[in-house]
Amino acid sequence: MTKTTEATVVFTPSGKRGSFAQGTSVLDAARTLGVDLDSVCGGRGICGRCQIIVSSGDFAKFGITSRGDHLSPFGPAEKQYAEKRGLEEGRRLGCHSKILGDLVIDVPEESQVHRQVVRKRAEARAIEIDPLVRLYYIEVREPDMHDPTGDLERLKEALRDQWDVEVGAADLHALQSLQPALRKGDWTATAAVRGDGALIHVWPGFHDRAFGLAIDVGTTTVAAHLTDLASGEVTASVGAMNPQIRFGEDLMSRVSYIMMHPGGEVELIAEIRTAIDKLATEAAREAGIDADDILEITIVGNPVMHHLVLGINPVELGGAPFALAADGAQLVTARSLDIHAVNQGARVYTLPCVAGHVGADAAAVVLSEAPYQRDEMALIVDVGTNAEIVLGNRHRLMACSSPTGPAFEGAQITAGQRAAPGAIERVRIDPETLEPRFSVVGSKAWSDEDKFAKVAARTGVTGICGSGIIEVIAEMFLAGLLTTDGIIDGTLAGRTDRLVQQGRTWSYVLHRGEPEIVVTQTDIRAIQLAKAALYAGARLLMDRMEIETVDRVVLAGAFGTHIDPKYAMVLGMIPDCPLEHVQSAGNAAGTGARIALLNAGARAEIERVVRDIEKVETAVEPRFQEHFVEAMALPHKTAAYPNLATVVTLPEPQTAGPASDSGGRPRRRRRG
Amino acid sequence: MTKTTEATVVFTPSGKRGSFAQGTSVLDAARTLGVDLDSVCGGRGICGRCQIIVSSGDFAKFGITSRGDHLSPFGPAEKQYAEKRGLEEGRRLGCHSKILGDLVIDVPEESQVHRQVVRKRAEARAIEIDPLVRLYYIEVREPDMHDPTGDLERLKEALRDQWDVEVGAADLHALQSLQPALRKGDWTATAAVRGDGALIHVWPGFHDRAFGLAIDVGTTTVAAHLTDLASGEVTASVGAMNPQIRFGEDLMSRVSYIMMHPGGEVELIAEIRTAIDKLATEAAREAGIDADDILEITIVGNPVMHHLVLGINPVELGGAPFALAADGAQLVTARSLDIHAVNQGARVYTLPCVAGHVGADAAAVVLSEAPYQRDEMALIVDVGTNAEIVLGNRHRLMACSSPTGPAFEGAQITAGQRAAPGAIERVRIDPETLEPRFSVVGSKAWSDEDKFAKVAARTGVTGICGSGIIEVIAEMFLAGLLTTDGIIDGTLAGRTDRLVQQGRTWSYVLHRGEPEIVVTQTDIRAIQLAKAALYAGARLLMDRMEIETVDRVVLAGAFGTHIDPKYAMVLGMIPDCPLEHVQSAGNAAGTGARIALLNAGARAEIERVVRDIEKVETAVEPRFQEHFVEAMALPHKTAAYPNLATVVTLPEPQTAGPASDSGGRPRRRRRG
């Protein structure tokens, strides 16, 4: 080959470069150099995934000095693609544009297989797409009596020859549908092949839709996020109540149900699987796609939910030593979990569980927040009936769970309710008048504004949700209505008629209406117990880590999304930390599930990380009880909350007399 | 370590030797040397698989000169085992006998994992046991709150530490039953692990029963052989009619049914799978074992049966180019084939198909007869509605199928019937008197013997089965009743009243009774067409191989078992060969399935062999038609049957006049 027929090509952003014979297609050049340029159709001008841009400008820095139009003219295949599916100005199909001279070629983000998914929070872990399942368009040799190979063997040959992909076993259903598919596609087909070589589906002709479902199975709700496996985008998010609720609101009551009704796990397993199957149907319908296009599922959940989805009786999780059936990640077929509204070849990956009380949901949060990639010391808290707490950085990671009980979710609270329209979610109390104002879910109007009447007429004021109970108690404390011991100070009854006495304790009337909404001493005790458990868990890990402060606090989960970090700190739920470093991670468990859906390496990563997490069992740690008792008090001027003190005025330490302490003894034994 | 504490140990029959510290157990010594000494319990004196014998005699040849009692005395563990399960005189448990000095130790056949299964026919392939699934008894660490690993992870750890076995994924059902099993067994268990590392079942405590099913799915009958995976012995053989018969007697009528009733394959698939599931139940019941003890299944069958069992619509096999969905071996779960009466973790292995007309049953016959291991040129014929024909030796192997039609099975024959009591199966005709004598299925008595009356009274004489029709036509020919063209010679009517005329052709009355059993000219034509097809197929392969004679003829299948090789040759079904080299291989397909059940290496072996077989498609070979026409004649003095001529007196070539030829034109087009 003479020098005049060779051209130098540089790809950006990778910077990879090489010399190619004139007439080489850009796609072939990219493949030769290992440049990340996507293609599903294998260079046939069908899929449009290999779009590139010829860079203009001075390329002396790349050693390219000659200038001119060095790419073959826009040809008929590109024209046809542009007419049929649209092609942005300046974009070319890499497979149908030929190198005619020195060039700098830019591979835009969308044309990279391993592109990154854009995330809103800057501090969140980057998600790089590295799919578990890929689609390959192929042309298959027709059968020949003189060479009687099977259709599957000729399909494998096509994948080997046209894609350099080696298929191992074919799923049975893929084999069953193979012959009609090949004939319908006139010996062209698109094969879905997993990274491990399993052939899971064959479509006739060209097909380029591949989706996955990231599912977060909570005790109360189940959420499914339909995700485009090529772009990483969430196409549809759907949710439903966990139908197991009829067996008990919280985890332990469901486990108790099974203990008392041997074989009862079958019902709970069926309920949750049916719910997941329905969500899959709903997500596909909402996105307007075929169920067959859903090729992969990831599932996260607490250990009990994790076990039930996998069909494992969770009774061992109901008592010490809280033994998991398996802590590792599992990969099974969707069908084996009775999930039918997806491709028959779809697999389900469950993330690893950390420990008997720290589930695959916590693993997913860890994957999403990736504290193990950072130097800063992060405290990550996912509040549910149990709080799952993770502390650490790239050097060391530990986790525990703490029995907060359901108070943060509004349960066991006199006027408590779920976060639904009409539930009080924001509260302010005037420290002078001790009069409250509040807003309800579904509106931003405050109760002392004119427009609130309209809101109230629509939704009513029905109760207090989790974030509302946090705020009202914190505001009561800041307004001086509570002692640092959490006792409602009846001596203020002279200043406000909102304090009413019931036996030996006082209550605060937040809303006079039907129903009347009152915060009782018992409510405050319930929240104190919950927050003390949460704080004690965090503190226990900090002891182990031998640190006094953390650099960052991440509040994960629905509770973390709705709570105001300031009030969480006023209550002393979390240790002191600069308020701007207290963040809500939103649905981090769901995000972690989505990362595991999109990235094969992330699975290996979280499996390794979870193995290395130091697991701390609060139930057998004597210091947990000590921290718990200490944490019953509310943060005050002499407590270790310097950052908080810069934001709010913390009261002087004050404790109520022994007479008012009747309801306030820390219920240590009940929690242990 | 001083020299006095070391002992030299030689194991027979392997001849492996080593030096061991005194006090080493025989099992440990065997493991160190890689001696094939079995154990399921891992040296705990429970399973008794590691029995050994201390050899006596002069061991100078092994370099062992010191004599004396060099094994530890019979101890309590051995005594307990002997009392509980019996121990032959002189036998010791390798795990509980310790080396005290120089020894020669014999490992009896039964104590070897890789022992050979005894086979009756000397020429058959040796079967060495090399199981796909093995059982491992283990002691598992109890869970500990301070180290919250899952039960599965601790089970894996036990397998690694106690057996050096690395488990990959656990089957979902194994995971689901793991926790109760470990607790029931008080933290001892037996794990079934496949060679690929899949954990498929866990039993509480010690368990040493492992079985497999070798299944031969024929068009007419289905047979299942329950096989002990440790000894290789067949524990129960059960069979049933193929229930698909209601959709058509032969393959093509079933395929036609599906072609005419789209979706109808679902019914045929369900029928055969239900039949297999029932056979599994029946086999387990007959052997008195739990269904859970059946851990592996192999299935063979012709291509249509193979496809239907796998749930693949076989319509493509109904017309050119007869494309298989897949020709390779498949490994799927039993549950995916709706086989439930076995362990939930059981896998099904289907042997590879050779070509569109030459199925996994032919592959199994090849595996059983192993012509590829020998120098002699073997012709292997498996007769069914299609004859599957294999020719070759270690240097070259080829295969074809030939459309013999169902005549050999008694179909399309006037008095034809299945081989059931009352069916004529043996026939002799006196060449002088032209009088016949015969015997029927279920008795050895000949019809001219006194005791026959009793037989006839019991069963009746109801028809002629496949081997009977072969014999009566061959005997008619040898008695001069037929011309070499296969025409019944009416000129002999003067010598016997058994020849009766019907229109322009003659018939021979074999039995005067109710019903009257008659062999018609049409019957003879049907057999001629079938045998000509069979011979033409064999001849075609011989042409390709460029040989004129074969060294050995193997008749496989039920037909091959019942037919007298002499008469097969008198009819010219098979080429000439010394009669003592014509053998029945019995149920070679079933045996091949059993070999694939017992030996992992045999699977790789037959997959490789099948890939290398030269596939010959008779439908597109012009020479097949030529051979077919030539083969219509019966062997005679000038034909190439020198070996046959030494056994019977072959007639002079004689052809009938054109007038009697009306029914005898070779139906070439119908067969092509």
Short mmCIF file of N, CA, C and O in Angstrom, two decimals, chain A residues 244 246-247 254-271 308 311-315, chain B residues 176 180:
data_model
loop_
_atom_site.label_atom_id
_atom_site.label_comp_id
_atom_site.label_asym_id
_atom_site.label_seq_id
_atom_site.Cartn_x
_atom_site.Cartn_y
_atom_site.Cartn_z
N GLN A 244 -48.79 -6.89 50.52
CA GLN A 244 -48.59 -7.69 51.74
C GLN A 244 -49.07 -6.95 52.97
O GLN A 244 -49.14 -7.54 54.05
N ARG A 246 -51.80 -6.30 53.98
CA ARG A 246 -52.91 -6.94 54.68
C ARG A 246 -52.43 -8.00 55.68
O ARG A 246 -53.19 -8.45 56.53
N PHE A 247 -51.16 -8.40 55.58
CA PHE A 247 -50.60 -9.34 56.56
C PHE A 247 -49.88 -8.62 57.69
O PHE A 247 -49.30 -9.25 58.56
N ARG A 254 -45.37 -9.07 59.55
CA ARG A 254 -45.50 -10.03 58.44
C ARG A 254 -44.74 -11.32 58.74
O ARG A 254 -45.20 -12.42 58.47
N VAL A 255 -43.56 -11.16 59.31
CA VAL A 255 -42.79 -12.35 59.67
C VAL A 255 -43.53 -13.13 60.75
O VAL A 255 -43.61 -14.37 60.70
N SER A 256 -44.15 -12.40 61.69
CA SER A 256 -44.93 -13.08 62.74
C SER A 256 -46.09 -13.85 62.13
O SER A 256 -46.40 -14.96 62.55
N TYR A 257 -46.73 -13.24 61.12
CA TYR A 257 -47.84 -13.92 60.46
C TYR A 257 -47.38 -15.29 59.93
O TYR A 257 -48.06 -16.31 60.11
N ILE A 258 -46.20 -15.28 59.29
CA ILE A 258 -45.70 -16.53 58.72
C ILE A 258 -45.35 -17.52 59.84
O ILE A 258 -45.60 -18.72 59.73
N MET A 259 -44.77 -17.00 60.93
CA MET A 259 -44.44 -17.89 62.04
C MET A 259 -45.69 -18.55 62.61
O MET A 259 -45.67 -19.72 62.97
N MET A 260 -46.77 -17.78 62.65
CA MET A 260 -47.99 -18.32 63.25
C MET A 260 -48.83 -19.11 62.25
O MET A 260 -49.71 -19.85 62.64
N HIS A 261 -48.55 -18.91 60.95
CA HIS A 261 -49.28 -19.66 59.92
C HIS A 261 -48.29 -20.39 59.03
O HIS A 261 -47.96 -19.89 57.95
N PRO A 262 -47.79 -21.54 59.48
CA PRO A 262 -46.78 -22.23 58.65
C PRO A 262 -47.29 -22.43 57.22
O PRO A 262 -48.45 -22.81 57.02
N GLY A 263 -46.47 -22.13 56.26
CA GLY A 263 -46.87 -22.18 54.86
C GLY A 263 -47.41 -20.84 54.39
O GLY A 263 -47.63 -20.64 53.20
N GLY A 264 -47.64 -19.93 55.34
CA GLY A 264 -48.21 -18.63 54.99
C GLY A 264 -47.31 -17.80 54.10
O GLY A 264 -47.77 -16.86 53.45
N GLU A 265 -46.01 -18.13 54.08
CA GLU A 265 -45.10 -17.37 53.23
C GLU A 265 -45.52 -17.45 51.76
O GLU A 265 -45.27 -16.53 50.99
N VAL A 266 -46.17 -18.55 51.41
CA VAL A 266 -46.61 -18.72 50.02
C VAL A 266 -47.52 -17.58 49.60
O VAL A 266 -47.40 -17.04 48.50
N GLU A 267 -48.41 -17.16 50.50
CA GLU A 267 -49.32 -16.05 50.18
C GLU A 267 -48.55 -14.75 50.01
O GLU A 267 -48.78 -14.00 49.06
N LEU A 268 -47.63 -14.49 50.93
CA LEU A 268 -46.88 -13.23 50.85
C LEU A 268 -46.00 -13.18 49.61
O LEU A 268 -45.85 -12.14 48.98
N ILE A 269 -45.43 -14.34 49.28
CA ILE A 269 -44.59 -14.43 48.08
C ILE A 269 -45.45 -14.14 46.84
O ILE A 269 -45.08 -13.35 45.97
N ALA A 270 -46.61 -14.78 46.79
CA ALA A 270 -47.49 -14.60 45.62
C ALA A 270 -47.93 -13.14 45.50
O ALA A 270 -47.95 -12.57 44.41
N GLU A 271 -48.26 -12.51 46.63
CA GLU A 271 -48.74 -11.13 46.61
C GLU A 271 -47.68 -10.19 46.00
O GLU A 271 -47.97 -9.39 45.12
N LEU A 308 -38.60 -12.69 50.34
CA LEU A 308 -39.94 -13.04 49.85
C LEU A 308 -40.01 -12.99 48.33
O LEU A 308 -40.61 -13.86 47.71
N GLY A 311 -38.72 -15.96 46.97
CA GLY A 311 -39.47 -17.16 47.36
C GLY A 311 -38.87 -17.88 48.56
O GLY A 311 -39.07 -19.08 48.74
N ILE A 312 -38.11 -17.15 49.35
CA ILE A 312 -37.46 -17.75 50.52
C ILE A 312 -38.25 -17.35 51.76
O ILE A 312 -38.55 -16.18 51.97
N ASN A 313 -38.59 -18.32 52.59
CA ASN A 313 -39.27 -18.06 53.85
C ASN A 313 -38.38 -17.19 54.73
O ASN A 313 -37.24 -17.57 55.02
N PRO A 314 -38.88 -16.01 55.17
CA PRO A 314 -38.01 -15.09 55.91
C PRO A 314 -38.01 -15.31 57.42
O PRO A 314 -37.51 -14.46 58.15
N VAL A 315 -38.55 -16.43 57.91
CA VAL A 315 -38.69 -16.57 59.37
C VAL A 315 -37.36 -16.48 60.10
O VAL A 315 -37.30 -15.98 61.22
N GLN B 176 -34.14 -21.78 48.27
CA GLN B 176 -35.40 -21.69 49.02
C GLN B 176 -35.50 -22.75 50.11
O GLN B 176 -36.13 -22.54 51.14
N PRO B 180 -34.30 -24.44 56.07
CA PRO B 180 -34.87 -25.56 56.82
C PRO B 180 -33.98 -26.81 56.77
O PRO B 180 -33.88 -27.53 57.77
#
